[in-house]
């Protein structure tokens, strides 16, 4: 399996960069979507979160909106939520990877410090972007708030931490054309590793 992990801080352009791999026939997994599905559909997780924070709505369904508000209210709450969700998230993610018929997968994973829970060999690519650019991108979403960005950005590891634990770092402070060029150069560098993965698993 050729597993590429795209990481980086909030608003860095992870989804955009992941699309370049999708155009190379990589199957895409979005960790945020997977985590939300687990939170809402795994009864053990939703019950444990509700027991901790009392967040079921009138229809007895866990509210992601309320959960986000709780997460933003303190680092302690974020840690509690992660401690409940992450074990099930990585159990499900590793199961998906094990059962996948796709031999090329790109995974968008914001929290690089949790990547060690993945049981498969991978290359980690961090997208590095200036703070003000990331903030601007985040705020272009209709429901986004500046204060939310500030809090979420503080929750994440430092840029130097991302760089230290990545195989490759891609700057994303310029145009889409420049980013595409950087992807092309990266993909050329990855070809040797990709070829090795094919030989290894066949």
mmCIF file with all atom_site columns, C-alpha atoms in Angstrom:
data_model
loop_
_atom_site.group_PDB
_atom_site.id
_atom_site.type_symbol
_atom_site.label_atom_id
_atom_site.label_alt_id
_atom_site.label_comp_id
_atom_site.label_asym_id
_atom_site.label_entity_id
_atom_site.label_seq_id
_atom_site.pdbx_PDB_ins_code
_atom_site.Cartn_x
_atom_site.Cartn_y
_atom_site.Cartn_z
_atom_site.occupancy
_atom_site.B_iso_or_equiv
_atom_site.pdbx_formal_charge
_atom_site.auth_seq_id
_atom_site.auth_comp_id
_atom_site.auth_asym_id
_atom_site.auth_atom_id
_atom_site.pdbx_PDB_model_num
ATOM 1   C CA . UNK A 1 1   ? 0.000   0.000  0.000   1.00 0.00 ? 1   UNK A CA 1
ATOM 2   C CA . UNK A 1 2   ? 1.188   3.495  -0.856  1.00 0.00 ? 2   UNK A CA 1
ATOM 3   C CA . UNK A 1 3   ? -0.077  5.628  2.023   1.00 0.00 ? 3   UNK A CA 1
ATOM 4   C CA . UNK A 1 4   ? 0.546   9.377  1.866   1.00 0.00 ? 4   UNK A CA 1
ATOM 5   C CA . UNK A 1 5   ? -0.442  11.441 4.905   1.00 0.00 ? 5   UNK A CA 1
ATOM 6   C CA . UNK A 1 6   ? -1.126  15.133 4.311   1.00 0.00 ? 6   UNK A CA 1
ATOM 7   C CA . UNK A 1 7   ? -0.808  17.125 7.528   1.00 0.00 ? 7   UNK A CA 1
ATOM 8   C CA . UNK A 1 8   ? -0.459  20.739 8.551   1.00 0.00 ? 8   UNK A CA 1
ATOM 9   C CA . UNK A 1 9   ? -2.007  23.411 10.714  1.00 0.00 ? 9   UNK A CA 1
ATOM 10  C CA . UNK A 1 10  ? -5.532  24.731 10.298  1.00 0.00 ? 10  UNK A CA 1
ATOM 11  C CA . UNK A 1 11  ? -6.090  26.563 7.008   1.00 0.00 ? 11  UNK A CA 1
ATOM 12  C CA . UNK A 1 12  ? -2.777  25.446 5.511   1.00 0.00 ? 12  UNK A CA 1
ATOM 13  C CA . UNK A 1 13  ? -4.308  23.906 2.373   1.00 0.00 ? 13  UNK A CA 1
ATOM 14  C CA . UNK A 1 14  ? -4.310  20.194 3.166   1.00 0.00 ? 14  UNK A CA 1
ATOM 15  C CA . UNK A 1 15  ? -7.488  19.462 1.185   1.00 0.00 ? 15  UNK A CA 1
ATOM 16  C CA . UNK A 1 16  ? -6.221  21.317 -1.866  1.00 0.00 ? 16  UNK A CA 1
ATOM 17  C CA . UNK A 1 17  ? -2.929  19.421 -1.833  1.00 0.00 ? 17  UNK A CA 1
ATOM 18  C CA . UNK A 1 18  ? -4.722  16.108 -1.292  1.00 0.00 ? 18  UNK A CA 1
ATOM 19  C CA . UNK A 1 19  ? -6.650  16.720 -4.515  1.00 0.00 ? 19  UNK A CA 1
ATOM 20  C CA . UNK A 1 20  ? -3.413  16.588 -6.500  1.00 0.00 ? 20  UNK A CA 1
ATOM 21  C CA . UNK A 1 21  ? -2.896  13.035 -5.256  1.00 0.00 ? 21  UNK A CA 1
ATOM 22  C CA . UNK A 1 22  ? -6.507  12.191 -6.065  1.00 0.00 ? 22  UNK A CA 1
ATOM 23  C CA . UNK A 1 23  ? -5.810  13.225 -9.656  1.00 0.00 ? 23  UNK A CA 1
ATOM 24  C CA . UNK A 1 24  ? -3.049  10.587 -9.600  1.00 0.00 ? 24  UNK A CA 1
ATOM 25  C CA . UNK A 1 25  ? -5.706  7.966  -8.743  1.00 0.00 ? 25  UNK A CA 1
ATOM 26  C CA . UNK A 1 26  ? -5.153  7.974  -4.982  1.00 0.00 ? 26  UNK A CA 1
ATOM 27  C CA . UNK A 1 27  ? -8.155  7.049  -2.847  1.00 0.00 ? 27  UNK A CA 1
ATOM 28  C CA . UNK A 1 28  ? -8.892  9.925  -0.451  1.00 0.00 ? 28  UNK A CA 1
ATOM 29  C CA . UNK A 1 29  ? -9.699  9.613  3.255   1.00 0.00 ? 29  UNK A CA 1
ATOM 30  C CA . UNK A 1 30  ? -10.662 12.721 5.234   1.00 0.00 ? 30  UNK A CA 1
ATOM 31  C CA . UNK A 1 31  ? -9.977  12.159 8.937   1.00 0.00 ? 31  UNK A CA 1
ATOM 32  C CA . UNK A 1 32  ? -12.376 14.920 10.038  1.00 0.00 ? 32  UNK A CA 1
ATOM 33  C CA . UNK A 1 33  ? -15.288 13.285 8.205   1.00 0.00 ? 33  UNK A CA 1
ATOM 34  C CA . UNK A 1 34  ? -14.365 9.861  9.570   1.00 0.00 ? 34  UNK A CA 1
ATOM 35  C CA . UNK A 1 35  ? -14.155 11.229 13.131  1.00 0.00 ? 35  UNK A CA 1
ATOM 36  C CA . UNK A 1 36  ? -17.562 12.942 12.834  1.00 0.00 ? 36  UNK A CA 1
ATOM 37  C CA . UNK A 1 37  ? -19.134 9.723  11.558  1.00 0.00 ? 37  UNK A CA 1
ATOM 38  C CA . UNK A 1 38  ? -17.733 7.838  14.538  1.00 0.00 ? 38  UNK A CA 1
ATOM 39  C CA . UNK A 1 39  ? -18.908 10.499 16.994  1.00 0.00 ? 39  UNK A CA 1
ATOM 40  C CA . UNK A 1 40  ? -22.462 10.394 15.660  1.00 0.00 ? 40  UNK A CA 1
ATOM 41  C CA . UNK A 1 41  ? -22.825 6.724  14.759  1.00 0.00 ? 41  UNK A CA 1
ATOM 42  C CA . UNK A 1 42  ? -20.760 4.808  17.314  1.00 0.00 ? 42  UNK A CA 1
ATOM 43  C CA . UNK A 1 43  ? -23.120 4.379  20.269  1.00 0.00 ? 43  UNK A CA 1
ATOM 44  C CA . UNK A 1 44  ? -20.346 3.788  22.781  1.00 0.00 ? 44  UNK A CA 1
ATOM 45  C CA . UNK A 1 45  ? -18.540 6.980  21.744  1.00 0.00 ? 45  UNK A CA 1
ATOM 46  C CA . UNK A 1 46  ? -21.683 9.138  21.619  1.00 0.00 ? 46  UNK A CA 1
ATOM 47  C CA . UNK A 1 47  ? -22.899 7.803  24.981  1.00 0.00 ? 47  UNK A CA 1
ATOM 48  C CA . UNK A 1 48  ? -19.533 8.413  26.604  1.00 0.00 ? 48  UNK A CA 1
ATOM 49  C CA . UNK A 1 49  ? -19.374 11.953 25.217  1.00 0.00 ? 49  UNK A CA 1
ATOM 50  C CA . UNK A 1 50  ? -22.927 12.598 26.378  1.00 0.00 ? 50  UNK A CA 1
ATOM 51  C CA . UNK A 1 51  ? -22.139 11.244 29.841  1.00 0.00 ? 51  UNK A CA 1
ATOM 52  C CA . UNK A 1 52  ? -19.163 13.597 30.037  1.00 0.00 ? 52  UNK A CA 1
ATOM 53  C CA . UNK A 1 53  ? -20.770 16.711 28.514  1.00 0.00 ? 53  UNK A CA 1
ATOM 54  C CA . UNK A 1 54  ? -24.563 16.145 28.237  1.00 0.00 ? 54  UNK A CA 1
ATOM 55  C CA . UNK A 1 55  ? -24.824 16.998 24.527  1.00 0.00 ? 55  UNK A CA 1
ATOM 56  C CA . UNK A 1 56  ? -27.706 14.988 23.090  1.00 0.00 ? 56  UNK A CA 1
ATOM 57  C CA . UNK A 1 57  ? -30.242 17.201 21.325  1.00 0.00 ? 57  UNK A CA 1
ATOM 58  C CA . UNK A 1 58  ? -34.062 16.927 21.412  1.00 0.00 ? 58  UNK A CA 1
ATOM 59  C CA . UNK A 1 59  ? -33.949 14.088 18.875  1.00 0.00 ? 59  UNK A CA 1
ATOM 60  C CA . UNK A 1 60  ? -31.524 12.172 21.075  1.00 0.00 ? 60  UNK A CA 1
ATOM 61  C CA . UNK A 1 61  ? -28.747 12.758 18.542  1.00 0.00 ? 61  UNK A CA 1
ATOM 62  C CA . UNK A 1 62  ? -25.340 14.053 19.494  1.00 0.00 ? 62  UNK A CA 1
ATOM 63  C CA . UNK A 1 63  ? -24.868 17.664 18.398  1.00 0.00 ? 63  UNK A CA 1
ATOM 64  C CA . UNK A 1 64  ? -21.567 18.302 16.626  1.00 0.00 ? 64  UNK A CA 1
ATOM 65  C CA . UNK A 1 65  ? -22.171 22.045 16.932  1.00 0.00 ? 65  UNK A CA 1
ATOM 66  C CA . UNK A 1 66  ? -22.450 21.861 20.718  1.00 0.00 ? 66  UNK A CA 1
ATOM 67  C CA . UNK A 1 67  ? -19.485 19.495 20.884  1.00 0.00 ? 67  UNK A CA 1
ATOM 68  C CA . UNK A 1 68  ? -17.359 21.986 18.957  1.00 0.00 ? 68  UNK A CA 1
ATOM 69  C CA . UNK A 1 69  ? -18.351 24.756 21.379  1.00 0.00 ? 69  UNK A CA 1
ATOM 70  C CA . UNK A 1 70  ? -17.311 22.559 24.291  1.00 0.00 ? 70  UNK A CA 1
ATOM 71  C CA . UNK A 1 71  ? -14.027 21.689 22.583  1.00 0.00 ? 71  UNK A CA 1
ATOM 72  C CA . UNK A 1 72  ? -13.268 25.374 22.010  1.00 0.00 ? 72  UNK A CA 1
ATOM 73  C CA . UNK A 1 73  ? -14.028 26.280 25.618  1.00 0.00 ? 73  UNK A CA 1
ATOM 74  C CA . UNK A 1 74  ? -10.846 24.744 27.051  1.00 0.00 ? 74  UNK A CA 1
ATOM 75  C CA . UNK A 1 75  ? -7.788  22.671 26.250  1.00 0.00 ? 75  UNK A CA 1
ATOM 76  C CA . UNK A 1 76  ? -8.885  20.273 28.997  1.00 0.00 ? 76  UNK A CA 1
ATOM 77  C CA . UNK A 1 77  ? -12.150 19.613 27.180  1.00 0.00 ? 77  UNK A CA 1
ATOM 78  C CA . UNK A 1 78  ? -10.313 19.076 23.915  1.00 0.00 ? 78  UNK A CA 1
ATOM 79  C CA . UNK A 1 79  ? -8.105  16.479 25.595  1.00 0.00 ? 79  UNK A CA 1
ATOM 80  C CA . UNK A 1 80  ? -11.140 14.726 27.094  1.00 0.00 ? 80  UNK A CA 1
ATOM 81  C CA . UNK A 1 81  ? -12.894 14.575 23.721  1.00 0.00 ? 81  UNK A CA 1
ATOM 82  C CA . UNK A 1 82  ? -9.771  13.273 22.002  1.00 0.00 ? 82  UNK A CA 1
ATOM 83  C CA . UNK A 1 83  ? -9.238  10.623 24.684  1.00 0.00 ? 83  UNK A CA 1
ATOM 84  C CA . UNK A 1 84  ? -12.738 9.294  23.992  1.00 0.00 ? 84  UNK A CA 1
ATOM 85  C CA . UNK A 1 85  ? -12.741 9.558  20.204  1.00 0.00 ? 85  UNK A CA 1
ATOM 86  C CA . UNK A 1 86  ? -9.171  8.760  19.144  1.00 0.00 ? 86  UNK A CA 1
ATOM 87  C CA . UNK A 1 87  ? -9.011  5.085  20.217  1.00 0.00 ? 87  UNK A CA 1
ATOM 88  C CA . UNK A 1 88  ? -12.094 4.308  18.126  1.00 0.00 ? 88  UNK A CA 1
ATOM 89  C CA . UNK A 1 89  ? -10.981 6.570  15.302  1.00 0.00 ? 89  UNK A CA 1
ATOM 90  C CA . UNK A 1 90  ? -7.668  4.786  14.864  1.00 0.00 ? 90  UNK A CA 1
ATOM 91  C CA . UNK A 1 91  ? -9.217  1.367  15.297  1.00 0.00 ? 91  UNK A CA 1
ATOM 92  C CA . UNK A 1 92  ? -11.634 2.191  12.469  1.00 0.00 ? 92  UNK A CA 1
ATOM 93  C CA . UNK A 1 93  ? -8.988  3.868  10.318  1.00 0.00 ? 93  UNK A CA 1
ATOM 94  C CA . UNK A 1 94  ? -6.595  0.915  10.562  1.00 0.00 ? 94  UNK A CA 1
ATOM 95  C CA . UNK A 1 95  ? -9.456  -1.430 9.739   1.00 0.00 ? 95  UNK A CA 1
ATOM 96  C CA . UNK A 1 96  ? -10.337 0.641  6.667   1.00 0.00 ? 96  UNK A CA 1
ATOM 97  C CA . UNK A 1 97  ? -6.704  0.581  5.541   1.00 0.00 ? 97  UNK A CA 1
ATOM 98  C CA . UNK A 1 98  ? -6.419  -3.165 6.120   1.00 0.00 ? 98  UNK A CA 1
ATOM 99  C CA . UNK A 1 99  ? -9.573  -3.963 4.158   1.00 0.00 ? 99  UNK A CA 1
ATOM 100 C CA . UNK A 1 100 ? -9.049  -1.412 1.403   1.00 0.00 ? 100 UNK A CA 1
ATOM 101 C CA . UNK A 1 101 ? -8.807  -2.610 -2.187  1.00 0.00 ? 101 UNK A CA 1
ATOM 102 C CA . UNK A 1 102 ? -6.974  0.598  -3.068  1.00 0.00 ? 102 UNK A CA 1
ATOM 103 C CA . UNK A 1 103 ? -3.202  0.312  -3.297  1.00 0.00 ? 103 UNK A CA 1
ATOM 104 C CA . UNK A 1 104 ? -2.770  4.108  -3.345  1.00 0.00 ? 104 UNK A CA 1
ATOM 105 C CA . UNK A 1 105 ? -4.298  6.123  -0.499  1.00 0.00 ? 105 UNK A CA 1
ATOM 106 C CA . UNK A 1 106 ? -3.951  9.761  0.550   1.00 0.00 ? 106 UNK A CA 1
ATOM 107 C CA . UNK A 1 107 ? -5.054  10.564 4.104   1.00 0.00 ? 107 UNK A CA 1
ATOM 108 C CA . UNK A 1 108 ? -5.731  14.101 5.297   1.00 0.00 ? 108 UNK A CA 1
ATOM 109 C CA . UNK A 1 109 ? -4.708  14.156 8.971   1.00 0.00 ? 109 UNK A CA 1
ATOM 110 C CA . UNK A 1 110 ? -4.389  17.519 10.804  1.00 0.00 ? 110 UNK A CA 1
ATOM 111 C CA . UNK A 1 111 ? -2.981  16.169 14.091  1.00 0.00 ? 111 UNK A CA 1
ATOM 112 C CA . UNK A 1 112 ? 0.469   14.953 13.061  1.00 0.00 ? 112 UNK A CA 1
ATOM 113 C CA . UNK A 1 113 ? 1.282   13.934 16.644  1.00 0.00 ? 113 UNK A CA 1
ATOM 114 C CA . UNK A 1 114 ? -1.291  11.126 16.419  1.00 0.00 ? 114 UNK A CA 1
ATOM 115 C CA . UNK A 1 115 ? 0.075   9.615  13.201  1.00 0.00 ? 115 UNK A CA 1
ATOM 116 C CA . UNK A 1 116 ? 2.023   6.999  15.182  1.00 0.00 ? 116 UNK A CA 1
ATOM 117 C CA . UNK A 1 117 ? -1.290  5.202  15.776  1.00 0.00 ? 117 UNK A CA 1
ATOM 118 C CA . UNK A 1 118 ? -1.408  4.226  12.097  1.00 0.00 ? 118 UNK A CA 1
ATOM 119 C CA . UNK A 1 119 ? -0.123  0.684  11.641  1.00 0.00 ? 119 UNK A CA 1
ATOM 120 C CA . UNK A 1 120 ? 0.984   1.070  8.037   1.00 0.00 ? 120 UNK A CA 1
ATOM 121 C CA . UNK A 1 121 ? 4.117   2.443  6.445   1.00 0.00 ? 121 UNK A CA 1
ATOM 122 C CA . UNK A 1 122 ? 3.593   5.954  5.108   1.00 0.00 ? 122 UNK A CA 1
ATOM 123 C CA . UNK A 1 123 ? 5.173   9.196  4.001   1.00 0.00 ? 123 UNK A CA 1
ATOM 124 C CA . UNK A 1 124 ? 4.078   12.345 5.827   1.00 0.00 ? 124 UNK A CA 1
ATOM 125 C CA . UNK A 1 125 ? 3.796   15.596 3.886   1.00 0.00 ? 125 UNK A CA 1
ATOM 126 C CA . UNK A 1 126 ? 3.244   18.777 5.890   1.00 0.00 ? 126 UNK A CA 1
ATOM 127 C CA . UNK A 1 127 ? 1.777   21.844 4.214   1.00 0.00 ? 127 UNK A CA 1
ATOM 128 C CA . UNK A 1 128 ? 3.395   24.936 5.711   1.00 0.00 ? 128 UNK A CA 1
ATOM 129 C CA . UNK A 1 129 ? 1.577   28.255 5.376   1.00 0.00 ? 129 UNK A CA 1
ATOM 130 C CA . UNK A 1 130 ? 1.928   31.665 7.031   1.00 0.00 ? 130 UNK A CA 1
ATOM 131 C CA . UNK A 1 131 ? -0.451  32.460 9.889   1.00 0.00 ? 131 UNK A CA 1
ATOM 132 C CA . UNK A 1 132 ? -2.270  35.368 8.237   1.00 0.00 ? 132 UNK A CA 1
ATOM 133 C CA . UNK A 1 133 ? -2.865  33.386 5.048   1.00 0.00 ? 133 UNK A CA 1
ATOM 134 C CA . UNK A 1 134 ? -4.231  30.457 7.030   1.00 0.00 ? 134 UNK A CA 1
ATOM 135 C CA . UNK A 1 135 ? -6.510  32.742 9.033   1.00 0.00 ? 135 UNK A CA 1
ATOM 136 C CA . UNK A 1 136 ? -7.831  34.381 5.858   1.00 0.00 ? 136 UNK A CA 1
ATOM 137 C CA . UNK A 1 137 ? -8.588  31.001 4.290   1.00 0.00 ? 137 UNK A CA 1
ATOM 138 C CA . UNK A 1 138 ? -10.356 29.809 7.432   1.00 0.00 ? 138 UNK A CA 1
ATOM 139 C CA . UNK A 1 139 ? -12.529 32.913 7.607   1.00 0.00 ? 139 UNK A CA 1
ATOM 140 C CA . UNK A 1 140 ? -13.722 32.549 3.999   1.00 0.00 ? 140 UNK A CA 1
ATOM 141 C CA . UNK A 1 141 ? -16.041 29.807 5.278   1.00 0.00 ? 141 UNK A CA 1
ATOM 142 C CA . UNK A 1 142 ? -19.424 31.317 6.092   1.00 0.00 ? 142 UNK A CA 1
ATOM 143 C CA . UNK A 1 143 ? -19.704 29.854 9.602   1.00 0.00 ? 143 UNK A CA 1
ATOM 144 C CA . UNK A 1 144 ? -16.088 30.462 10.649  1.00 0.00 ? 144 UNK A CA 1
ATOM 145 C CA . UNK A 1 145 ? -15.125 32.905 13.393  1.00 0.00 ? 145 UNK A CA 1
ATOM 146 C CA . UNK A 1 146 ? -11.787 34.607 14.039  1.00 0.00 ? 146 UNK A CA 1
ATOM 147 C CA . UNK A 1 147 ? -11.826 33.599 17.709  1.00 0.00 ? 147 UNK A CA 1
ATOM 148 C CA . UNK A 1 148 ? -12.360 29.954 16.768  1.00 0.00 ? 148 UNK A CA 1
ATOM 149 C CA . UNK A 1 149 ? -9.320  30.088 14.505  1.00 0.00 ? 149 UNK A CA 1
ATOM 150 C CA . UNK A 1 150 ? -7.174  31.574 17.271  1.00 0.00 ? 150 UNK A CA 1
ATOM 151 C CA . UNK A 1 151 ? -8.176  28.833 19.707  1.00 0.00 ? 151 UNK A CA 1
ATOM 152 C CA . UNK A 1 152 ? -7.820  25.949 17.246  1.00 0.00 ? 152 UNK A CA 1
ATOM 153 C CA . UNK A 1 153 ? -4.460  27.257 16.081  1.00 0.00 ? 153 UNK A CA 1
ATOM 154 C CA . UNK A 1 154 ? -3.207  27.356 19.683  1.00 0.00 ? 154 UNK A CA 1
ATOM 155 C CA . UNK A 1 155 ? -4.362  23.778 20.228  1.00 0.00 ? 155 UNK A CA 1
ATOM 156 C CA . UNK A 1 156 ? -2.141  22.520 17.414  1.00 0.00 ? 156 UNK A CA 1
ATOM 157 C CA . UNK A 1 157 ? 1.560   21.728 17.603  1.00 0.00 ? 157 UNK A CA 1
ATOM 158 C CA . UNK A 1 158 ? 4.118   24.322 16.527  1.00 0.00 ? 158 UNK A CA 1
ATOM 159 C CA . UNK A 1 159 ? 5.204   24.623 12.908  1.00 0.00 ? 159 UNK A CA 1
ATOM 160 C CA . UNK A 1 160 ? 8.657   23.350 13.891  1.00 0.00 ? 160 UNK A CA 1
ATOM 161 C CA . UNK A 1 161 ? 7.055   20.232 15.392  1.00 0.00 ? 161 UNK A CA 1
ATOM 162 C CA . UNK A 1 162 ? 5.222   19.517 12.133  1.00 0.00 ? 162 UNK A CA 1
ATOM 163 C CA . UNK A 1 163 ? 8.441   19.961 10.183  1.00 0.00 ? 163 UNK A CA 1
ATOM 164 C CA . UNK A 1 164 ? 10.428  17.715 12.528  1.00 0.00 ? 164 UNK A CA 1
ATOM 165 C CA . UNK A 1 165 ? 8.047   14.779 12.148  1.00 0.00 ? 165 UNK A CA 1
ATOM 166 C CA . UNK A 1 166 ? 7.418   15.077 8.413   1.00 0.00 ? 166 UNK A CA 1
ATOM 167 C CA . UNK A 1 167 ? 9.175   13.417 5.520   1.00 0.00 ? 167 UNK A CA 1
ATOM 168 C CA . UNK A 1 168 ? 8.498   16.418 3.299   1.00 0.00 ? 168 UNK A CA 1
ATOM 169 C CA . UNK A 1 169 ? 7.446   20.034 3.899   1.00 0.00 ? 169 UNK A CA 1
ATOM 170 C CA . UNK A 1 170 ? 5.657   21.978 1.162   1.00 0.00 ? 170 UNK A CA 1
ATOM 171 C CA . UNK A 1 171 ? 5.296   25.767 1.313   1.00 0.00 ? 171 UNK A CA 1
ATOM 172 C CA . UNK A 1 172 ? 1.852   27.077 0.377   1.00 0.00 ? 172 UNK A CA 1
ATOM 173 C CA . UNK A 1 173 ? 2.156   30.863 0.504   1.00 0.00 ? 173 UNK A CA 1
ATOM 174 C CA . UNK A 1 174 ? 1.980   31.523 -3.219  1.00 0.00 ? 174 UNK A CA 1
ATOM 175 C CA . UNK A 1 175 ? -0.294  30.806 -6.192  1.00 0.00 ? 175 UNK A CA 1
ATOM 176 C CA . UNK A 1 176 ? -2.097  27.587 -7.083  1.00 0.00 ? 176 UNK A CA 1
ATOM 177 C CA . UNK A 1 177 ? 0.234   27.248 -10.060 1.00 0.00 ? 177 UNK A CA 1
ATOM 178 C CA . UNK A 1 178 ? 3.256   27.356 -7.735  1.00 0.00 ? 178 UNK A CA 1
ATOM 179 C CA . UNK A 1 179 ? 1.674   24.774 -5.445  1.00 0.00 ? 179 UNK A CA 1
ATOM 180 C CA . UNK A 1 180 ? 1.032   22.505 -8.424  1.00 0.00 ? 180 UNK A CA 1
ATOM 181 C CA . UNK A 1 181 ? 4.684   22.824 -9.434  1.00 0.00 ? 181 UNK A CA 1
ATOM 182 C CA . UNK A 1 182 ? 5.780   21.900 -5.924  1.00 0.00 ? 182 UNK A CA 1
ATOM 183 C CA . UNK A 1 183 ? 3.491   18.896 -5.987  1.00 0.00 ? 183 UNK A CA 1
ATOM 184 C CA . UNK A 1 184 ? 4.992   17.744 -9.275  1.00 0.00 ? 184 UNK A CA 1
ATOM 185 C CA . UNK A 1 185 ? 8.505   17.955 -7.835  1.00 0.00 ? 185 UNK A CA 1
ATOM 186 C CA . UNK A 1 186 ? 7.417   16.082 -4.706  1.00 0.00 ? 186 UNK A CA 1
ATOM 187 C CA . UNK A 1 187 ? 5.708   13.379 -6.742  1.00 0.00 ? 187 UNK A CA 1
ATOM 188 C CA . UNK A 1 188 ? 8.909   12.848 -8.706  1.00 0.00 ? 188 UNK A CA 1
ATOM 189 C CA . UNK A 1 189 ? 10.805  12.391 -5.438  1.00 0.00 ? 189 UNK A CA 1
ATOM 190 C CA . UNK A 1 190 ? 8.193   9.915  -4.212  1.00 0.00 ? 190 UNK A CA 1
ATOM 191 C CA . UNK A 1 191 ? 8.442   7.696  -7.284  1.00 0.00 ? 191 UNK A CA 1
ATOM 192 C CA . UNK A 1 192 ? 11.333  5.664  -5.869  1.00 0.00 ? 192 UNK A CA 1
ATOM 193 C CA . UNK A 1 193 ? 9.445   5.011  -2.625  1.00 0.00 ? 193 UNK A CA 1
ATOM 194 C CA . UNK A 1 194 ? 6.248   4.232  -4.547  1.00 0.00 ? 194 UNK A CA 1
ATOM 195 C CA . UNK A 1 195 ? 8.118   1.705  -6.702  1.00 0.00 ? 195 UNK A CA 1
ATOM 196 C CA . UNK A 1 196 ? 9.511   0.050  -3.568  1.00 0.00 ? 196 UNK A CA 1
ATOM 197 C CA . UNK A 1 197 ? 6.023   -0.254 -2.072  1.00 0.00 ? 197 UNK A CA 1
ATOM 198 C CA . UNK A 1 198 ? 4.775   -1.984 -5.222  1.00 0.00 ? 198 UNK A CA 1
ATOM 199 C CA . UNK A 1 199 ? 7.652   -4.501 -5.113  1.00 0.00 ? 199 UNK A CA 1
ATOM 200 C CA . UNK A 1 200 ? 7.264   -5.034 -1.383  1.00 0.00 ? 200 UNK A CA 1
ATOM 201 C CA . UNK A 1 201 ? 3.596   -5.983 -1.492  1.00 0.00 ? 201 UNK A CA 1
ATOM 202 C CA . UNK A 1 202 ? 3.551   -8.025 -4.690  1.00 0.00 ? 202 UNK A CA 1
#
